[in-house]
Amino acid sequence: MIDAASSLLMAQADSARAVSAVYTVSLLATFPLGVAALAAFALRRANAEARTLVWRSTIVALLLAFVGRIPGHAMAWVVPAILSAPLVALGRVQVTAASMRSLGGAPDAGLSASFVAVRALFVVYLAGVFLVLLPTIVGSVRLRRRVARASMPFDAGGALADARRTLAMQRAVRVVISPAVLVPLTWGIARPVIVLPRSARQWSPQELTIVLLHELTHIRAGDWAFALAGRAMCALYWFHPGAWWIARGLHNDCELACDDRVVASGVRRSDYAELLVKAAEALRPSARAVSAALALSQRSGLRARLESLLDARHRARPLSARWSAIAAGATLAVAGSMSAVRIAPSRQVLTTLMGDARWESRAYAVLGLAQRPDSVAVARNAAELDPSPRVRAWARYALGDTASRADKRSVVHN
């Protein structure tokens, strides 16, 4: 019975720790999101490919910050009171669970309610991640089956060779025809496949070349991989509006950038615009393109694409490779900074908690204060004078790892 209660308390503490980690990472995400917003505003009239680099860099930075936490990270005591409430509540749960586990007992009804709430919050988060990923998973499985059943390999012949030659592309790409798709689309990373509708057999050589140029451009740019990365980011940060804003920006500008590359390859704007309209008309409102693929044309965003194509003042010039290198460097710098820093409530918040009537609030506060050179004295005072033996025990535990270092600092500074 004691082992079961101990395991339950450990699980509750782990749930609180996980939720706390997700919350702190979401607060850290404010920095790259803010940078992305400023960059997108500055580049609002620039080439869509430049904005695509911004969206991609932000997605990679957010993913690395979530999964690439660096051990031994530095502490930043910067979270104000208005944002600290969730951290304090979750910290109280962790402290309480650890204390009850060391005593070998079970929590009372009031504490059990808090534990249930934290566990429910963790389950809700995991459910959100699953629900966001589910359409992509289902779409990928369905599309894989459609490609496998596409028993009509299509010999694009000269059109494919011309498109590959225009883009200077050496990578092998398979082209198939499937009656299950209504518009051309691209799928796959390691072995990319271009899937064409059955009507492709009636297309003129010029139309086929334009379509293949569009899809090959997506493949060369790695758009499908970044689309999946954006979906993964939305799943991990599903509660954060900024994540969805970034994903929507990537989707829109990815198509605009692809259009620019096709036009820059020598295709007439009017011919390309006409082909987009035909593709959108073929996509009936009741039939959606598979979400796991990149389609030639979709009804959403079509107007913006046509306006960009038919704007004679719009220059369709691809970015130079140096901008990709700059974006990669900025991404690693931002992601590294985020992964190396752990944020926590400010000193003012922690010292205010020391006056809280609940022992678990004071215990949580003393754990943070003991790590601050300017607040070790408060933790020592709690270790000796706090009315709760649990708080005194937590203070002694926290000071055990930091007291000697703090003493050395005080001697040096004095």
Short mmCIF file of C-alpha atoms in Angstrom, two decimals:
data_model
loop_
_atom_site.label_atom_id
_atom_site.label_comp_id
_atom_site.label_asym_id
_atom_site.label_seq_id
_atom_site.Cartn_x
_atom_site.Cartn_y
_atom_site.Cartn_z
CA MET A 1 0.00 0.00 0.00
CA ILE A 2 2.84 2.34 0.89
CA ASP A 3 4.61 1.50 -2.37
CA ALA A 4 1.45 2.30 -4.33
CA ALA A 5 1.03 5.65 -2.56
CA SER A 6 4.71 6.43 -3.13
CA SER A 7 4.43 5.65 -6.84
CA LEU A 8 1.31 7.78 -7.11
CA LEU A 9 3.01 10.74 -5.43
CA MET A 10 6.02 10.38 -7.71
CA ALA A 11 3.73 10.36 -10.74
CA GLN A 12 1.98 13.50 -9.51
CA ALA A 13 5.30 15.25 -8.97
CA ASP A 14 6.44 14.22 -12.46
CA SER A 15 3.21 15.56 -13.96
CA ALA A 16 3.67 18.88 -12.17
CA ARG A 17 7.29 19.03 -13.31
CA ALA A 18 6.33 18.33 -16.91
CA VAL A 19 3.57 20.93 -16.95
CA SER A 20 5.92 23.45 -15.36
CA ALA A 21 8.54 22.76 -18.04
CA VAL A 22 5.99 23.25 -20.82
CA TYR A 23 4.83 26.50 -19.25
CA THR A 24 8.35 27.92 -18.86
CA VAL A 25 9.27 26.98 -22.43
CA SER A 26 6.12 28.72 -23.66
CA LEU A 27 7.23 31.85 -21.82
CA LEU A 28 10.69 31.57 -23.38
CA ALA A 29 9.02 31.28 -26.79
CA THR A 30 7.99 34.92 -26.47
CA PHE A 31 11.49 35.98 -27.53
CA PRO A 32 11.73 34.21 -30.91
CA LEU A 33 8.09 35.01 -31.62
CA GLY A 34 8.75 38.67 -30.98
CA VAL A 35 11.80 38.60 -33.23
CA ALA A 36 9.75 36.87 -35.93
CA ALA A 37 7.01 39.48 -35.68
CA LEU A 38 9.49 42.33 -36.07
CA ALA A 39 11.27 40.61 -38.97
CA ALA A 40 7.99 39.81 -40.74
CA PHE A 41 6.87 43.41 -40.41
CA ALA A 42 10.18 44.71 -41.76
CA LEU A 43 9.99 42.25 -44.69
CA ARG A 44 6.29 42.71 -45.44
CA ARG A 45 7.07 44.20 -48.86
CA ALA A 46 10.10 42.01 -49.55
CA ASN A 47 10.41 38.73 -51.38
CA ALA A 48 8.22 35.99 -49.90
CA GLU A 49 11.27 33.75 -49.69
CA ALA A 50 12.78 36.12 -47.12
CA ARG A 51 9.71 35.80 -44.90
CA THR A 52 9.77 32.03 -45.40
CA LEU A 53 13.26 32.00 -43.90
CA VAL A 54 11.92 33.88 -40.89
CA TRP A 55 9.09 31.37 -40.35
CA ARG A 56 11.40 28.40 -40.80
CA SER A 57 14.00 29.76 -38.42
CA THR A 58 11.36 30.44 -35.77
CA ILE A 59 9.89 26.94 -36.08
CA VAL A 60 13.29 25.28 -35.72
CA ALA A 61 14.20 27.52 -32.77
CA LEU A 62 10.94 26.69 -30.96
CA LEU A 63 11.37 22.97 -31.56
CA LEU A 64 14.99 22.97 -30.38
CA ALA A 65 14.05 24.99 -27.30
CA PHE A 66 11.41 22.42 -26.42
CA VAL A 67 13.36 19.21 -26.92
CA GLY A 68 16.95 20.40 -26.51
CA ARG A 69 17.12 21.55 -22.91
CA ILE A 70 20.78 21.75 -21.87
CA PRO A 71 21.77 20.21 -18.50
CA GLY A 72 23.37 22.64 -16.10
CA HIS A 73 21.47 25.58 -17.55
CA ALA A 74 21.66 29.07 -16.07
CA MET A 75 18.81 30.50 -14.02
CA ALA A 76 17.06 33.74 -14.95
CA TRP A 77 14.90 35.04 -12.11
CA VAL A 78 12.75 37.22 -14.30
CA VAL A 79 9.16 35.93 -14.24
CA PRO A 80 6.92 38.65 -12.73
CA ALA A 81 4.14 38.01 -10.25
CA ILE A 82 1.36 38.03 -12.85
CA LEU A 83 3.03 35.14 -14.72
CA SER A 84 4.42 33.31 -11.69
CA ALA A 85 1.13 31.99 -10.32
CA PRO A 86 1.18 28.76 -12.40
CA LEU A 87 4.82 28.11 -11.51
CA VAL A 88 4.13 28.63 -7.81
CA ALA A 89 1.07 26.37 -7.86
CA LEU A 90 2.95 23.61 -9.68
CA GLY A 91 5.95 24.05 -7.39
CA ARG A 92 3.74 23.59 -4.35
CA VAL A 93 2.49 20.31 -5.79
CA GLN A 94 6.04 19.07 -6.38
CA VAL A 95 7.16 20.03 -2.86
CA THR A 96 4.10 18.46 -1.26
CA ALA A 97 4.41 15.23 -3.23
CA ALA A 98 8.09 14.91 -2.39
CA SER A 99 7.43 15.55 1.31
CA MET A 100 4.58 13.06 1.49
CA ARG A 101 6.62 10.47 -0.35
CA SER A 102 9.54 10.81 2.09
CA LEU A 103 7.11 10.36 4.99
CA GLY A 104 5.60 7.27 3.39
CA GLY A 105 2.06 8.56 3.71
CA ALA A 106 -0.83 9.49 1.46
CA PRO A 107 -2.14 13.02 0.87
CA ASP A 108 -5.33 14.25 2.46
CA ALA A 109 -8.48 15.13 0.52
CA GLY A 110 -7.44 18.72 -0.14
CA LEU A 111 -4.04 17.76 -1.48
CA SER A 112 -5.52 14.94 -3.51
CA ALA A 113 -7.75 17.45 -5.28
CA SER A 114 -4.68 19.50 -6.24
CA PHE A 115 -2.90 16.40 -7.48
CA VAL A 116 -5.90 15.38 -9.57
CA ALA A 117 -6.07 18.87 -11.10
CA VAL A 118 -2.40 18.78 -12.08
CA ARG A 119 -2.69 15.29 -13.53
CA ALA A 120 -5.78 16.37 -15.48
CA LEU A 121 -3.90 19.39 -16.81
CA PHE A 122 -1.07 17.14 -17.98
CA VAL A 123 -3.52 14.76 -19.66
CA VAL A 124 -5.25 17.68 -21.39
CA TYR A 125 -1.90 18.87 -22.74
CA LEU A 126 -1.03 15.42 -24.08
CA ALA A 127 -4.50 15.12 -25.60
CA GLY A 128 -4.00 18.45 -27.37
CA VAL A 129 -0.68 17.28 -28.81
CA PHE A 130 -2.30 14.09 -30.07
CA LEU A 131 -5.32 15.84 -31.59
CA VAL A 132 -3.14 18.30 -33.49
CA LEU A 133 -0.90 15.55 -34.85
CA LEU A 134 -3.74 13.15 -35.67
CA PRO A 135 -4.85 14.76 -38.98
CA THR A 136 -1.27 14.80 -40.24
CA ILE A 137 -0.69 11.19 -39.21
CA VAL A 138 -3.92 10.04 -40.82
CA GLY A 139 -3.22 12.11 -43.93
CA SER A 140 0.28 10.66 -44.26
CA VAL A 141 -1.00 7.09 -43.97
CA ARG A 142 -3.74 7.70 -46.52
CA LEU A 143 -1.41 9.39 -48.96
CA ARG A 144 1.18 6.66 -48.60
CA ARG A 145 -1.49 4.13 -49.51
CA ARG A 146 -2.64 6.21 -52.46
CA VAL A 147 0.90 6.48 -53.78
CA ALA A 148 1.43 2.75 -53.28
CA ARG A 149 -1.79 2.01 -55.18
CA ALA A 150 -0.94 4.41 -57.98
CA SER A 151 -0.35 1.70 -60.53
CA MET A 152 -0.02 4.21 -63.32
CA PRO A 153 3.56 5.48 -63.37
CA PHE A 154 3.67 8.54 -65.56
CA ASP A 155 6.41 9.09 -68.08
CA ALA A 156 6.76 12.86 -68.07
CA GLY A 157 9.47 12.53 -70.67
CA GLY A 158 10.76 15.80 -72.00
CA ALA A 159 8.68 17.90 -69.61
CA LEU A 160 10.37 16.43 -66.54
CA ALA A 161 13.79 16.69 -68.13
CA ASP A 162 13.18 20.34 -69.05
CA ALA A 163 11.98 21.17 -65.55
CA ARG A 164 14.96 19.47 -63.91
CA ARG A 165 17.33 21.20 -66.32
CA THR A 166 15.77 24.61 -65.63
CA LEU A 167 16.16 24.18 -61.88
CA ALA A 168 19.59 22.53 -62.17
CA MET A 169 18.20 19.69 -60.08
CA GLN A 170 19.95 16.33 -59.95
CA ARG A 171 17.80 14.63 -57.32
CA ALA A 172 15.71 11.64 -58.43
CA VAL A 173 11.96 12.23 -58.27
CA ARG A 174 9.21 9.75 -59.08
CA VAL A 175 6.09 10.92 -60.93
CA VAL A 176 2.85 8.93 -60.70
CA ILE A 177 -0.79 9.41 -61.61
CA SER A 178 -3.51 8.66 -59.08
CA PRO A 179 -7.28 8.89 -59.65
CA ALA A 180 -7.62 9.68 -55.93
CA VAL A 181 -6.14 13.21 -56.24
CA LEU A 182 -7.69 16.21 -57.92
CA VAL A 183 -4.67 18.53 -58.11
CA PRO A 184 -0.92 17.93 -58.43
CA LEU A 185 0.82 17.50 -55.10
CA THR A 186 4.18 16.58 -53.63
CA TRP A 187 4.81 14.08 -50.87
CA GLY A 188 7.87 12.58 -49.19
CA ILE A 189 11.31 13.64 -47.95
CA ALA A 190 13.87 10.92 -48.59
CA ARG A 191 12.08 9.64 -51.70
CA PRO A 192 9.92 12.49 -52.99
CA VAL A 193 6.98 11.70 -55.20
CA ILE A 194 4.96 13.99 -57.45
CA VAL A 195 1.38 12.79 -57.69
CA LEU A 196 -0.64 14.00 -60.66
CA PRO A 197 -4.40 13.70 -61.26
CA ARG A 198 -5.73 11.53 -64.06
CA SER A 199 -6.41 14.65 -66.15
CA ALA A 200 -2.64 15.19 -66.48
CA ARG A 201 -2.68 12.93 -69.54
CA GLN A 202 -4.62 15.62 -71.39
CA TRP A 203 -2.36 18.51 -70.39
CA SER A 204 -0.27 20.30 -72.97
CA PRO A 205 3.52 19.99 -72.72
CA GLN A 206 3.70 23.61 -71.51
CA GLU A 207 1.17 23.03 -68.70
CA LEU A 208 2.91 19.85 -67.63
CA THR A 209 6.27 21.61 -67.51
CA ILE A 210 4.87 24.41 -65.35
CA VAL A 211 3.29 21.94 -62.94
CA LEU A 212 6.50 19.96 -62.65
CA LEU A 213 8.50 23.13 -62.11
CA HIS A 214 6.19 24.05 -59.23
CA GLU A 215 6.40 20.65 -57.56
CA LEU A 216 10.15 20.27 -58.10
CA THR A 217 10.66 23.70 -56.58
CA HIS A 218 8.84 22.53 -53.45
CA ILE A 219 11.07 19.45 -53.32
CA ARG A 220 14.32 21.35 -53.82
CA ALA A 221 13.39 23.85 -51.09
CA GLY A 222 12.45 21.12 -48.62
CA ASP A 223 9.03 22.67 -48.09
CA TRP A 224 7.36 19.40 -47.14
CA ALA A 225 9.83 18.75 -44.31
CA PHE A 226 9.34 22.24 -42.91
CA ALA A 227 5.57 21.88 -43.21
CA LEU A 228 5.79 18.79 -40.99
CA ALA A 229 8.10 20.64 -38.60
CA GLY A 230 5.54 23.43 -38.40
CA ARG A 231 2.83 20.92 -37.59
CA ALA A 232 4.99 19.41 -34.86
CA MET A 233 5.57 22.88 -33.43
CA CYS A 234 1.81 23.53 -33.40
CA ALA A 235 1.30 20.23 -31.59
CA LEU A 236 3.84 21.01 -28.86
CA TYR A 237 2.66 24.61 -28.47
CA TRP A 238 -1.01 24.02 -29.33
CA PHE A 239 -2.18 26.38 -26.59
CA HIS A 240 0.03 29.24 -27.83
CA PRO A 241 -1.55 31.50 -30.51
CA GLY A 242 1.89 32.52 -31.73
CA ALA A 243 2.68 28.99 -32.88
CA TRP A 244 -0.38 28.89 -35.14
CA TRP A 245 0.44 32.33 -36.48
CA ILE A 246 3.93 31.15 -37.46
CA ALA A 247 2.57 28.01 -39.15
CA ARG A 248 0.00 30.02 -41.10
CA GLY A 249 2.67 32.49 -42.21
CA LEU A 250 4.89 29.64 -43.39
CA HIS A 251 2.07 28.03 -45.36
CA ASN A 252 1.11 31.26 -47.14
CA ASP A 253 4.61 32.53 -47.89
CA CYS A 254 5.86 29.08 -48.87
CA GLU A 255 3.44 29.05 -51.80
CA LEU A 256 4.24 32.65 -52.72
CA ALA A 257 7.97 31.89 -52.66
CA CYS A 258 7.40 28.83 -54.82
CA ASP A 259 5.47 30.94 -57.32
CA ASP A 260 8.33 33.43 -57.41
CA ARG A 261 10.84 30.68 -58.16
CA VAL A 262 8.71 29.33 -60.99
CA VAL A 263 8.29 32.78 -62.53
CA ALA A 264 12.03 33.45 -62.09
CA SER A 265 12.70 30.29 -64.10
CA GLY A 266 11.12 31.92 -67.17
CA VAL A 267 7.43 30.98 -66.99
CA ARG A 268 5.05 33.73 -68.07
CA ARG A 269 3.01 35.15 -65.21
CA SER A 270 -0.27 34.97 -67.13
CA ASP A 271 0.22 31.31 -68.06
CA TYR A 272 1.06 30.39 -64.50
CA ALA A 273 -1.90 32.31 -63.07
CA GLU A 274 -4.27 30.61 -65.50
CA LEU A 275 -2.98 27.20 -64.45
CA LEU A 276 -3.49 28.02 -60.75
CA VAL A 277 -7.09 29.00 -61.42
CA LYS A 278 -7.75 25.77 -63.30
CA ALA A 279 -6.25 23.74 -60.46
CA ALA A 280 -8.38 25.56 -57.88
CA GLU A 281 -11.54 24.93 -59.94
CA ALA A 282 -10.72 21.23 -60.09
CA LEU A 283 -10.53 21.11 -56.31
CA ARG A 284 -14.19 20.91 -55.37
CA PRO A 285 -15.20 22.56 -52.08
CA SER A 286 -16.25 19.17 -50.73
CA ALA A 287 -12.90 17.55 -51.51
CA ARG A 288 -9.81 18.71 -49.68
CA ALA A 289 -6.22 18.06 -50.62
CA VAL A 290 -4.47 15.72 -48.26
CA SER A 291 -3.13 17.80 -45.37
CA ALA A 292 0.14 15.87 -45.35
CA ALA A 293 1.04 16.96 -48.89
CA LEU A 294 1.82 20.17 -50.75
CA ALA A 295 -0.69 20.84 -53.51
CA LEU A 296 -0.28 23.01 -56.56
CA SER A 297 -3.30 25.13 -55.70
CA GLN A 298 -5.82 25.46 -52.90
CA ARG A 299 -8.77 27.79 -52.64
CA SER A 300 -7.43 29.41 -49.48
CA GLY A 301 -4.77 32.00 -50.30
CA LEU A 302 -5.37 31.81 -54.04
CA ARG A 303 -6.31 35.48 -54.31
CA ALA A 304 -3.05 36.64 -52.71
CA ARG A 305 -1.06 34.40 -55.01
CA LEU A 306 -2.82 35.71 -58.11
CA GLU A 307 -2.36 39.32 -57.02
CA SER A 308 1.35 38.70 -56.51
CA LEU A 309 1.68 36.98 -59.89
CA LEU A 310 -0.14 39.68 -61.81
CA ASP A 311 1.65 42.57 -60.08
CA ALA A 312 4.19 43.77 -62.63
CA ARG A 313 6.07 45.66 -59.92
CA HIS A 314 6.70 42.49 -57.93
CA ARG A 315 10.18 41.14 -58.51
CA ALA A 316 10.50 37.37 -58.44
CA ARG A 317 14.17 37.04 -57.58
CA PRO A 318 15.39 34.10 -55.47
CA LEU A 319 17.49 34.92 -52.41
CA SER A 320 21.19 34.23 -52.44
CA ALA A 321 22.58 31.31 -50.45
CA ARG A 322 24.20 33.62 -47.89
CA TRP A 323 20.80 34.54 -46.48
CA SER A 324 20.12 30.90 -45.69
CA ALA A 325 23.44 30.73 -43.87
CA ILE A 326 22.59 33.87 -41.91
CA ALA A 327 19.18 32.46 -40.99
CA ALA A 328 20.75 29.17 -39.86
CA GLY A 329 23.25 31.00 -37.66
CA ALA A 330 20.55 33.16 -36.11
CA THR A 331 18.40 30.10 -35.47
CA LEU A 332 21.18 28.27 -33.64
CA ALA A 333 22.01 31.37 -31.61
CA VAL A 334 18.41 31.88 -30.48
CA ALA A 335 17.75 28.17 -29.86
CA GLY A 336 21.01 27.77 -27.96
CA SER A 337 20.23 30.74 -25.74
CA MET A 338 16.75 29.43 -25.01
CA SER A 339 17.97 25.91 -24.28
CA ALA A 340 20.68 27.13 -21.90
CA VAL A 341 18.38 29.28 -19.76
CA ARG A 342 15.74 28.31 -17.26
CA ILE A 343 13.43 31.06 -16.10
CA ALA A 344 11.96 31.27 -12.61
CA PRO A 345 9.93 33.71 -10.47
CA SER A 346 11.68 36.93 -9.60
CA ARG A 347 13.28 37.53 -6.22
CA GLN A 348 10.41 39.79 -5.23
CA VAL A 349 7.90 37.00 -5.90
CA LEU A 350 9.91 34.46 -3.88
CA THR A 351 10.44 36.76 -0.90
CA THR A 352 6.73 37.62 -0.88
CA LEU A 353 5.93 33.89 -0.75
CA MET A 354 7.96 33.59 2.45
CA GLY A 355 5.09 35.37 4.18
CA ASP A 356 2.49 32.89 2.89
CA ALA A 357 0.63 30.89 5.53
CA ARG A 358 0.99 27.65 3.56
CA TRP A 359 4.16 25.75 4.35
CA GLU A 360 4.44 24.40 0.80
CA SER A 361 4.55 27.96 -0.60
CA ARG A 362 7.43 28.86 1.71
CA ALA A 363 9.20 25.60 0.93
CA TYR A 364 8.97 26.29 -2.81
CA ALA A 365 10.23 29.84 -2.29
CA VAL A 366 13.18 28.81 -0.15
CA LEU A 367 14.36 26.39 -2.84
CA GLY A 368 14.72 29.32 -5.22
CA LEU A 369 16.09 31.80 -2.69
CA ALA A 370 18.83 29.38 -1.67
CA GLN A 371 20.16 29.47 -5.25
CA ARG A 372 20.50 33.24 -5.31
CA PRO A 373 23.66 34.76 -3.80
CA ASP A 374 21.67 37.83 -2.73
CA SER A 375 19.00 35.74 -0.97
CA VAL A 376 20.92 32.98 0.78
CA ALA A 377 20.46 34.83 4.07
CA VAL A 378 16.68 34.51 3.74
CA ALA A 379 16.99 30.77 3.17
CA ARG A 380 19.29 30.43 6.19
CA ASN A 381 16.84 32.34 8.32
CA ALA A 382 14.07 29.96 7.21
CA ALA A 383 16.27 26.96 8.02
CA GLU A 384 16.51 28.14 11.62
CA LEU A 385 13.35 30.09 12.39
CA ASP A 386 10.49 28.97 10.14
CA PRO A 387 7.65 27.55 12.26
CA SER A 388 7.18 24.56 9.94
CA PRO A 389 9.68 21.69 10.32
CA ARG A 390 9.06 20.84 6.66
CA VAL A 391 10.14 24.29 5.50
CA ARG A 392 13.21 24.10 7.76
CA ALA A 393 14.06 20.72 6.26
CA TRP A 394 13.65 22.00 2.69
CA ALA A 395 15.79 25.05 3.49
CA ARG A 396 18.60 22.88 4.89
CA TYR A 397 18.34 20.63 1.86
CA ALA A 398 18.59 23.59 -0.54
CA LEU A 399 21.46 25.20 1.35
CA GLY A 400 23.42 21.98 1.35
CA ASP A 401 24.45 22.52 -2.29
CA THR A 402 24.80 26.30 -2.36
CA ALA A 403 25.96 27.51 1.05
CA SER A 404 29.67 26.90 0.52
CA ARG A 405 29.64 28.65 -2.85
CA ALA A 406 27.69 31.57 -1.43
CA ASP A 407 30.15 31.92 1.46
CA LYS A 408 33.03 32.08 -1.02
CA ARG A 409 31.24 34.76 -3.05
CA SER A 410 30.49 36.83 0.06
CA VAL A 411 34.14 36.70 1.15
CA VAL A 412 35.33 37.77 -2.29
CA HIS A 413 32.83 40.63 -2.61
CA ASN A 414 33.43 41.89 0.92
#
